[in-house]
Each structure stands twice: as structure tokens, then as C-alpha cells.
Amino acid sequence: MSSTSRARSTSSASSTTRGMGALASPEAAHPEWLWHSGALVRWEEARVHVNAVGHASVAAVFEGIKAYLAADGERLLVFRLEDHLRRFAESARLCRLTLPYDTGRLREAALELLVANGFRQDAYLRPWAYPEGIVRELMLPAGARCEVVVDSWTFDSSLETVPGCRAAVSSWRRIGEAAMPPRAKAFSNYHNGRLALMEARQNGHDWPVMLNERGQVAESAGACVSLVRDGRLVTPALSSGVLPGITRDTVLALARGLGIPVEEREVDRSELYLADEIFFMGTAWEILPVTAIDGLPVGVPGAHPAAEEAAAAETGAGAAGPVARRLLEAYRRLVRGVEGDSPWLTEVKPG
């Protein structure tokens, strides 16, 4: 299958969604290079046979990594590259796939690709692995050897704005350990969130909140969730069926550094309705405040859904709350290199 399409790299879900920065810059053409199975390959020359696509995608795993343009405008700063690649390897292990490269080689590939494409704005990296060859076996056996691709594109960050979105609790439950490993960043797992997202959009909301099989808060469609109550930051524990989010881990570390008390525990659905603030956290989402949950404005106690807009206008509720604002600013300063060197940043100077 040829990758020769010159169509711009857009994502209708990400580029038009209220509050969330576009995962792909709407006006960005595809880059010149991608990395495929050990070498840089020109975009137009990257091919696999159509019969290698279908069943192979069932077991495929991936990562999403961001490289931010530094505040000085002279370099890219890849955020938590080693941690993302470690999770990539863990996802492959959970899905019983055999990666032909270790994390050290994949790190080199990611940095090599950024230099080759010469990005001078925020860029997104996606390593992904899928069983090699022509796959006709629906139930792929364990230990399947993989091909690995690293592709990249530019994106529009929302860190320089104060975004917001409306969320709703989904009727779709988050996958759990008894069905599929939620700790794996596997393409198949994302169909769960896709169903929840489509339901939310159909009902006039922006993003879903999924509950786990116990009826407690898990995560959204590709992002973790936190709430603030009485000055404390509360987020579902990893045992709640959430992906071990790297942005989640970052935000919790930033909160502790700012003196904000943090609780990782089981979270009841009703706690969402009483929260002072709610926000999503994810590589693509960054930190995305929730302005309303199931039609109730966040942080406006006792408000009737019909009075949401008036309440928000009068009180300022519905915008990013004070805790989210502090975390957004700390996150922005971290990923842009304003705070100086960090072990979480890998510097790349465009070619």
C-alpha cells in the first residue's frame, strides 16, 4: 500500500474539537522522511502490501511522543522520550510481540527522524509496531516478530491558551484486566474509547468519561482524568483500569512540587459532580480543563443545567480553575525548557 498521498495531515477529531489543540497542524503537509525497520525512508517510498494490514493491526502497539519548540526558538525538546519508549516495549510484551530493536536504537531513530525532517515547530512522534509479513492468522501466535515504524508530523499545542471542554459520563465501560490489559497502549484498546467518544459527540458533548467495571471513574478516550476538591488533586489509581499515563505522572509530580496535596485512589462518579475542578491529562491533550460534566457546570454548586451559561458568565466558573492554571503554566515552562535543563528533556537541533 503506497503512502504517496499528498493530502494534508489532518485529524477531524483532533483539529476541530473544542478546547483541545490539534494533534496534527491542519495546514501541515506530510514530512519528507519516516523511519521504517532500521532506516530513514522517504514518505513516497514507504510501502507494505495490502494483505499485511488487516489482521496485523489487531495486535499492533504504539506510542505518542511530543517534541516541543524551546522557548528560545532554536531547538526541539523531546519530552520524556525514554519513558515513552519504555512503555512502548512494555506494551509489546503485554501483547506478546517481539520487537527487533531495543529502546536505545529506537531513541536514536526518533532523534534521527526529527533532524532529517528539520521541524522548527512543535512535532509529534509516533513509533508503532505490527507483526511483519503477510498475516492471515486472526489469532496471532505469541512471539510474533514485528516491523517498526516511526512517523512524525507537526501539531498545534494548546498550552499558550486556556482551553476547556464539556464532558459526559459514558454508558460504555472502560476495558479491565479481565478482558484486555488496559496498561497496553495497543491500537485495539482504543476502539473502547472511540465508542465512548462517538456517544459523547452524538449527545452534544466534547469528550467522554468512562467508568470501570466496578462503576468507578477510570479515564477518557485517550487521556487520564483528575479532579480537585477542597484544594486536593484526586486521580483514579492505576488499578482503576487506566493507562499508566506519562502526562499523568508528570502532572502529579508538578502538583507535589507546587505543594498541592495529591490522592491516587478509587473515585466515585458522584465526586465528579461535586468537584471544584476537573481536567484531562494526556500527551495529545496536554492539560485540558473540563467546563461541564453531564451538563452541570464544574465548580458552580447547585446550578441547574439550563442556567449553565449564565452561571459561568457571572462567576467565571467553567474556565480553567486555579489549580489547573498553575499546572498548565508549570507544564508549559517545563516542556518549553524555560526552567532550564531537565532529565525529562532531550534536545534536538533541527538539521
Coordinates of C-alpha atoms in Angstrom, one line a residue:
M1 CA 0.0 0.0 0.0
S2 CA 1.6 3.3 -1.1
S3 CA 1.9 6.3 1.2
T4 CA 2.0 8.7 -1.7
S5 CA -1.0 10.7 -0.8
R6 CA -0.1 14.4 -0.7
A7 CA -3.2 15.2 1.3
R8 CA -2.5 17.4 4.3
S9 CA -2.1 15.6 7.6
T10 CA -5.4 16.3 9.4
S11 CA -7.5 14.6 12.0
S12 CA -11.1 15.6 12.0
A13 CA -11.5 14.6 15.7
S14 CA -8.4 16.5 16.9
S15 CA -8.4 19.5 14.7
T16 CA -12.0 20.6 15.3
T17 CA -12.5 19.5 18.9
R18 CA -13.5 22.2 21.3
G19 CA -10.7 23.0 23.7
M20 CA -8.0 20.5 22.5
G21 CA -5.1 21.6 20.5
A22 CA -4.9 20.0 17.1
L23 CA -3.0 16.7 17.2
A24 CA -1.9 17.5 13.6
S25 CA -1.5 21.0 12.3
P26 CA -4.3 21.4 9.8
E27 CA -2.1 23.1 7.2
A28 CA 0.9 20.8 7.6
A29 CA 1.9 18.7 4.6
H30 CA 3.4 15.3 5.3
P31 CA 7.1 15.3 6.2
E32 CA 9.8 14.2 3.9
W33 CA 11.0 11.2 5.9
L34 CA 9.8 8.5 8.2
W35 CA 11.8 5.7 9.8
H36 CA 10.9 2.1 8.9
S37 CA 12.6 -1.1 10.1
G38 CA 16.1 0.3 10.7
A39 CA 16.5 3.2 8.2
L40 CA 15.1 6.5 7.1
V41 CA 12.7 6.1 4.2
R42 CA 11.2 8.8 2.0
W43 CA 7.5 9.2 2.6
E44 CA 6.6 8.3 -1.0
E45 CA 8.6 5.1 -0.8
A46 CA 7.1 3.7 2.4
R47 CA 5.0 0.7 1.4
V48 CA 3.6 -2.5 2.7
H49 CA 1.3 -5.0 0.9
V50 CA -2.4 -4.5 1.4
N51 CA -2.6 -8.1 2.8
A52 CA -0.2 -7.1 5.6
V53 CA -2.6 -4.6 7.1
G54 CA -5.8 -6.2 8.4
H55 CA -5.2 -8.9 11.0
A56 CA -1.7 -7.5 11.8
S57 CA -3.4 -4.3 13.2
V58 CA -5.2 -6.3 15.9
A59 CA -2.0 -6.8 17.9
A60 CA -0.2 -3.6 16.9
V61 CA 1.1 -1.2 19.6
F62 CA 2.2 2.4 19.5
E63 CA 3.4 5.4 21.4
G64 CA 2.7 9.2 21.2
I65 CA 5.6 11.5 21.9
K66 CA 5.9 15.2 21.7
A67 CA 8.9 17.4 20.8
Y68 CA 8.3 21.0 21.8
L69 CA 9.9 24.0 20.3
A70 CA 12.0 25.5 23.1
A71 CA 11.3 29.0 24.4
D72 CA 14.4 30.2 22.6
G73 CA 13.1 29.0 19.3
E74 CA 16.4 27.3 18.4
R75 CA 15.8 23.7 19.3
L76 CA 13.3 20.9 19.9
L77 CA 12.9 19.4 23.3
V78 CA 11.6 15.8 23.2
F79 CA 9.6 15.2 26.3
R80 CA 10.2 12.1 28.4
L81 CA 11.4 10.1 25.4
E82 CA 13.0 7.3 27.4
D83 CA 9.8 6.8 29.4
H84 CA 7.6 6.6 26.3
L85 CA 9.9 4.1 24.7
R86 CA 10.0 2.0 27.9
R87 CA 6.2 1.9 27.8
F88 CA 6.3 1.0 24.1
A89 CA 8.4 -2.0 24.9
E90 CA 6.1 -2.9 27.8
S91 CA 3.0 -2.7 25.6
A92 CA 4.7 -5.1 23.1
R93 CA 5.5 -7.5 25.9
L94 CA 1.9 -7.4 27.1
C95 CA 0.7 -8.1 23.6
R96 CA 3.2 -10.9 23.2
L97 CA 5.1 -9.2 20.4
T98 CA 8.8 -9.4 19.7
L99 CA 10.4 -6.0 19.0
P100 CA 13.5 -6.2 16.8
Y101 CA 15.1 -3.1 18.3
D102 CA 15.8 -2.2 21.9
T103 CA 14.9 1.2 23.4
G104 CA 18.3 2.6 22.7
R105 CA 18.1 2.0 19.0
L106 CA 14.5 3.4 18.9
R107 CA 15.7 6.5 20.7
E108 CA 18.4 7.0 18.0
A109 CA 15.7 6.5 15.4
A110 CA 13.4 9.1 16.8
L111 CA 16.1 11.7 17.1
E112 CA 17.4 10.9 13.7
L113 CA 14.0 11.4 12.2
L114 CA 13.5 14.8 13.8
V115 CA 16.8 16.0 12.5
A116 CA 16.1 14.7 9.0
N117 CA 12.6 16.3 8.8
G118 CA 14.0 19.7 10.1
F119 CA 11.0 20.6 12.1
R120 CA 11.1 24.1 13.5
Q121 CA 7.8 23.9 15.4
D122 CA 6.1 21.5 17.8
A123 CA 6.3 18.0 16.4
Y124 CA 4.6 14.7 17.3
L125 CA 6.4 11.3 17.1
R126 CA 4.6 8.0 16.7
P127 CA 6.6 4.8 17.0
W128 CA 4.4 1.8 16.2
A129 CA 5.0 -1.9 15.8
Y130 CA 2.9 -4.5 13.9
P131 CA 3.5 -8.2 13.0
E132 CA 5.7 -8.5 9.9
G133 CA 4.9 -10.1 6.7
I134 CA 1.5 -11.3 5.3
V135 CA -0.7 -12.0 8.3
R136 CA -3.7 -14.2 7.6
E137 CA -4.0 -15.7 11.1
L138 CA -6.7 -14.0 13.0
M139 CA -5.4 -15.2 16.4
L140 CA -1.7 -14.3 16.0
P141 CA 0.6 -16.6 18.0
A142 CA 2.7 -15.3 20.8
G143 CA 6.2 -14.1 20.0
A144 CA 5.4 -12.7 16.5
R145 CA 8.3 -10.7 15.1
C146 CA 7.4 -7.1 14.2
E147 CA 8.2 -4.3 11.9
V148 CA 8.6 -0.9 13.5
V149 CA 7.8 2.5 12.0
V150 CA 8.4 5.9 13.5
D151 CA 6.5 8.7 11.8
S152 CA 6.1 12.3 12.7
W153 CA 4.2 15.5 12.0
T154 CA 3.7 19.0 13.3
F155 CA 0.9 19.9 15.7
D156 CA -0.7 22.9 17.4
S157 CA -0.3 23.0 21.1
S158 CA -3.0 24.4 23.4
L159 CA -0.5 25.4 26.1
E160 CA -0.5 29.0 25.2
T161 CA -4.2 29.3 25.6
V162 CA -6.7 28.4 28.4
P163 CA -8.8 25.6 26.8
G164 CA -11.9 24.0 28.0
C165 CA -14.3 21.2 27.0
R166 CA -17.6 19.6 28.1
A167 CA -17.6 16.0 29.2
A168 CA -20.2 13.3 29.9
V169 CA -20.1 10.0 31.7
S170 CA -20.3 7.3 29.0
S171 CA -22.5 4.2 29.0
W172 CA -19.5 2.3 27.6
R173 CA -17.3 0.8 30.4
R174 CA -13.5 1.1 30.3
I175 CA -11.8 -2.2 29.5
G176 CA -10.4 -4.0 32.5
E177 CA -7.8 -6.6 33.4
A178 CA -10.3 -9.4 33.0
A179 CA -10.8 -8.5 29.3
M180 CA -7.8 -6.7 27.8
P181 CA -4.7 -5.2 29.6
P182 CA -5.5 -1.5 30.0
R183 CA -1.8 -0.9 30.6
A184 CA -1.0 -1.7 27.0
K185 CA -1.0 1.1 24.5
A186 CA -2.5 -1.0 21.8
F187 CA -4.5 0.1 18.8
S188 CA -7.2 -2.4 19.6
N189 CA -7.7 -0.9 23.0
Y190 CA -8.6 2.5 21.5
H191 CA -11.8 1.2 20.0
N192 CA -13.2 1.2 23.5
G193 CA -12.6 4.9 23.8
R194 CA -13.7 5.5 20.2
L195 CA -17.2 4.1 21.0
A196 CA -17.4 6.3 24.1
L197 CA -16.3 9.4 22.1
M198 CA -18.8 8.9 19.4
E199 CA -21.6 8.6 22.0
A200 CA -20.5 11.8 23.7
R201 CA -20.4 13.7 20.4
Q202 CA -23.8 12.4 19.4
N203 CA -25.2 13.7 22.7
G204 CA -23.7 17.2 22.3
H205 CA -20.6 16.8 24.5
D206 CA -16.9 17.0 23.6
W207 CA -15.3 14.1 25.4
P208 CA -16.4 11.1 27.5
V209 CA -15.5 9.9 31.0
M210 CA -15.6 6.1 31.2
L211 CA -16.3 4.2 34.4
N212 CA -14.6 0.8 35.0
E213 CA -16.4 -2.5 35.6
R214 CA -16.9 -1.5 39.3
G215 CA -18.7 1.7 38.3
Q216 CA -15.9 4.0 39.4
V217 CA -14.1 6.6 37.4
A218 CA -11.4 5.3 35.0
E219 CA -10.3 7.6 32.2
S220 CA -11.4 9.3 29.0
A221 CA -10.9 8.3 25.3
G222 CA -7.1 8.5 25.3
A223 CA -6.5 10.6 28.4
C224 CA -6.4 10.3 32.2
V225 CA -8.7 12.4 34.4
S226 CA -8.2 14.3 37.6
L227 CA -10.5 16.4 39.8
V228 CA -9.8 19.0 42.5
R229 CA -11.8 19.1 45.7
D230 CA -11.0 21.4 48.7
G231 CA -7.6 22.1 47.3
R232 CA -6.6 18.4 46.9
L233 CA -5.8 16.8 43.5
V234 CA -7.5 13.5 43.2
T235 CA -7.0 11.0 40.3
P236 CA -8.0 7.3 39.8
A237 CA -5.4 4.8 40.9
L238 CA -3.7 2.8 38.2
S239 CA -5.7 -0.2 39.4
S240 CA -8.8 1.6 38.2
G241 CA -8.2 0.4 34.7
V242 CA -6.2 3.4 33.3
L243 CA -3.3 3.5 31.0
P244 CA -0.2 4.5 33.1
G245 CA -0.1 7.9 31.6
I246 CA 3.2 9.7 31.3
T247 CA 1.5 13.1 31.3
R248 CA -0.5 11.9 34.4
D249 CA 2.8 11.1 36.1
T250 CA 4.2 14.4 35.1
V251 CA 1.2 16.4 36.4
L252 CA 1.2 14.6 39.7
A253 CA 4.9 15.3 40.1
L254 CA 4.3 19.0 39.3
A255 CA 1.5 19.2 41.7
R256 CA 3.6 17.8 44.5
G257 CA 6.3 20.3 43.7
L258 CA 3.8 23.1 43.9
G259 CA 2.7 21.9 47.4
I260 CA -0.7 20.7 46.1
P261 CA -1.8 17.5 48.0
V262 CA -2.3 14.5 45.7
E263 CA -4.5 11.5 46.2
E264 CA -4.4 8.4 43.9
R265 CA -7.4 6.3 44.8
E266 CA -10.7 4.9 43.6
V267 CA -13.0 7.8 42.5
D268 CA -16.8 7.6 42.6
R269 CA -18.9 9.0 39.7
S270 CA -20.7 11.4 42.1
E271 CA -17.4 13.0 43.0
L272 CA -17.3 14.5 39.5
Y273 CA -20.4 16.5 40.2
L274 CA -19.1 17.9 43.4
A275 CA -15.6 18.8 42.1
D276 CA -14.2 22.3 42.2
E277 CA -12.2 21.5 39.0
I278 CA -11.9 18.6 36.6
F279 CA -9.3 18.2 33.8
F280 CA -8.0 15.6 31.4
M281 CA -4.2 14.8 31.1
G282 CA -2.5 13.1 28.1
T283 CA 0.3 13.6 25.6
A284 CA -2.1 14.7 22.9
W285 CA -4.4 16.5 25.3
E286 CA -1.7 18.1 27.5
I287 CA -3.9 19.5 30.3
L288 CA -7.5 20.1 29.2
P289 CA -9.9 21.6 31.8
V290 CA -13.5 20.3 31.8
T291 CA -16.0 23.1 32.0
A292 CA -19.1 20.9 32.4
I293 CA -19.9 17.3 33.3
D294 CA -23.2 15.8 32.3
G295 CA -24.5 19.3 31.7
L296 CA -23.5 20.6 35.2
P297 CA -21.1 23.4 35.2
V298 CA -17.9 22.5 37.0
G299 CA -17.4 24.4 40.2
V300 CA -20.9 26.0 40.3
P301 CA -22.6 24.3 43.2
G302 CA -26.4 23.9 42.8
A303 CA -26.6 25.2 39.3
H304 CA -29.3 23.9 37.1
P305 CA -28.1 22.7 33.6
A306 CA -30.3 25.3 31.9
A307 CA -28.5 28.1 33.9
E308 CA -25.0 26.9 32.9
E309 CA -24.1 29.7 30.6
A310 CA -25.4 32.4 32.8
A311 CA -23.6 31.0 35.9
A312 CA -20.3 30.7 34.0
A313 CA -20.6 34.3 32.8
E314 CA -21.4 35.7 36.2
T315 CA -18.9 33.7 38.3
G316 CA -16.1 32.9 35.9
A317 CA -16.7 29.2 36.6
G318 CA -16.4 26.9 33.6
A319 CA -13.0 28.3 32.7
A320 CA -9.7 26.7 33.9
G321 CA -9.7 26.7 37.7
P322 CA -6.8 28.0 39.8
V323 CA -5.2 24.6 40.2
A324 CA -5.4 23.7 36.5
R325 CA -4.0 27.1 35.7
R326 CA -1.0 26.6 37.9
L327 CA -0.4 23.2 36.5
L328 CA -0.8 24.4 32.9
E329 CA 1.8 27.1 33.5
A330 CA 4.2 24.7 35.2
Y331 CA 3.8 22.2 32.4
R332 CA 4.3 24.8 29.7
R333 CA 7.5 26.1 31.4
L334 CA 8.8 22.6 31.7
V335 CA 8.3 21.3 28.2
R336 CA 9.5 24.6 26.6
G337 CA 12.7 24.5 28.6
V338 CA 12.0 27.7 30.5
E339 CA 13.1 26.1 33.7
G340 CA 16.4 25.0 32.2
D341 CA 17.8 21.5 31.9
S342 CA 15.6 18.6 33.0
P343 CA 16.3 14.8 32.8
W344 CA 12.9 14.7 31.1
L345 CA 14.0 16.7 28.1
T346 CA 16.1 15.5 25.1
E347 CA 17.5 18.3 23.0
V348 CA 17.4 18.2 19.2
K349 CA 18.7 20.9 16.9
P350 CA 16.9 20.8 13.5
G351 CA 19.0 19.9 10.5

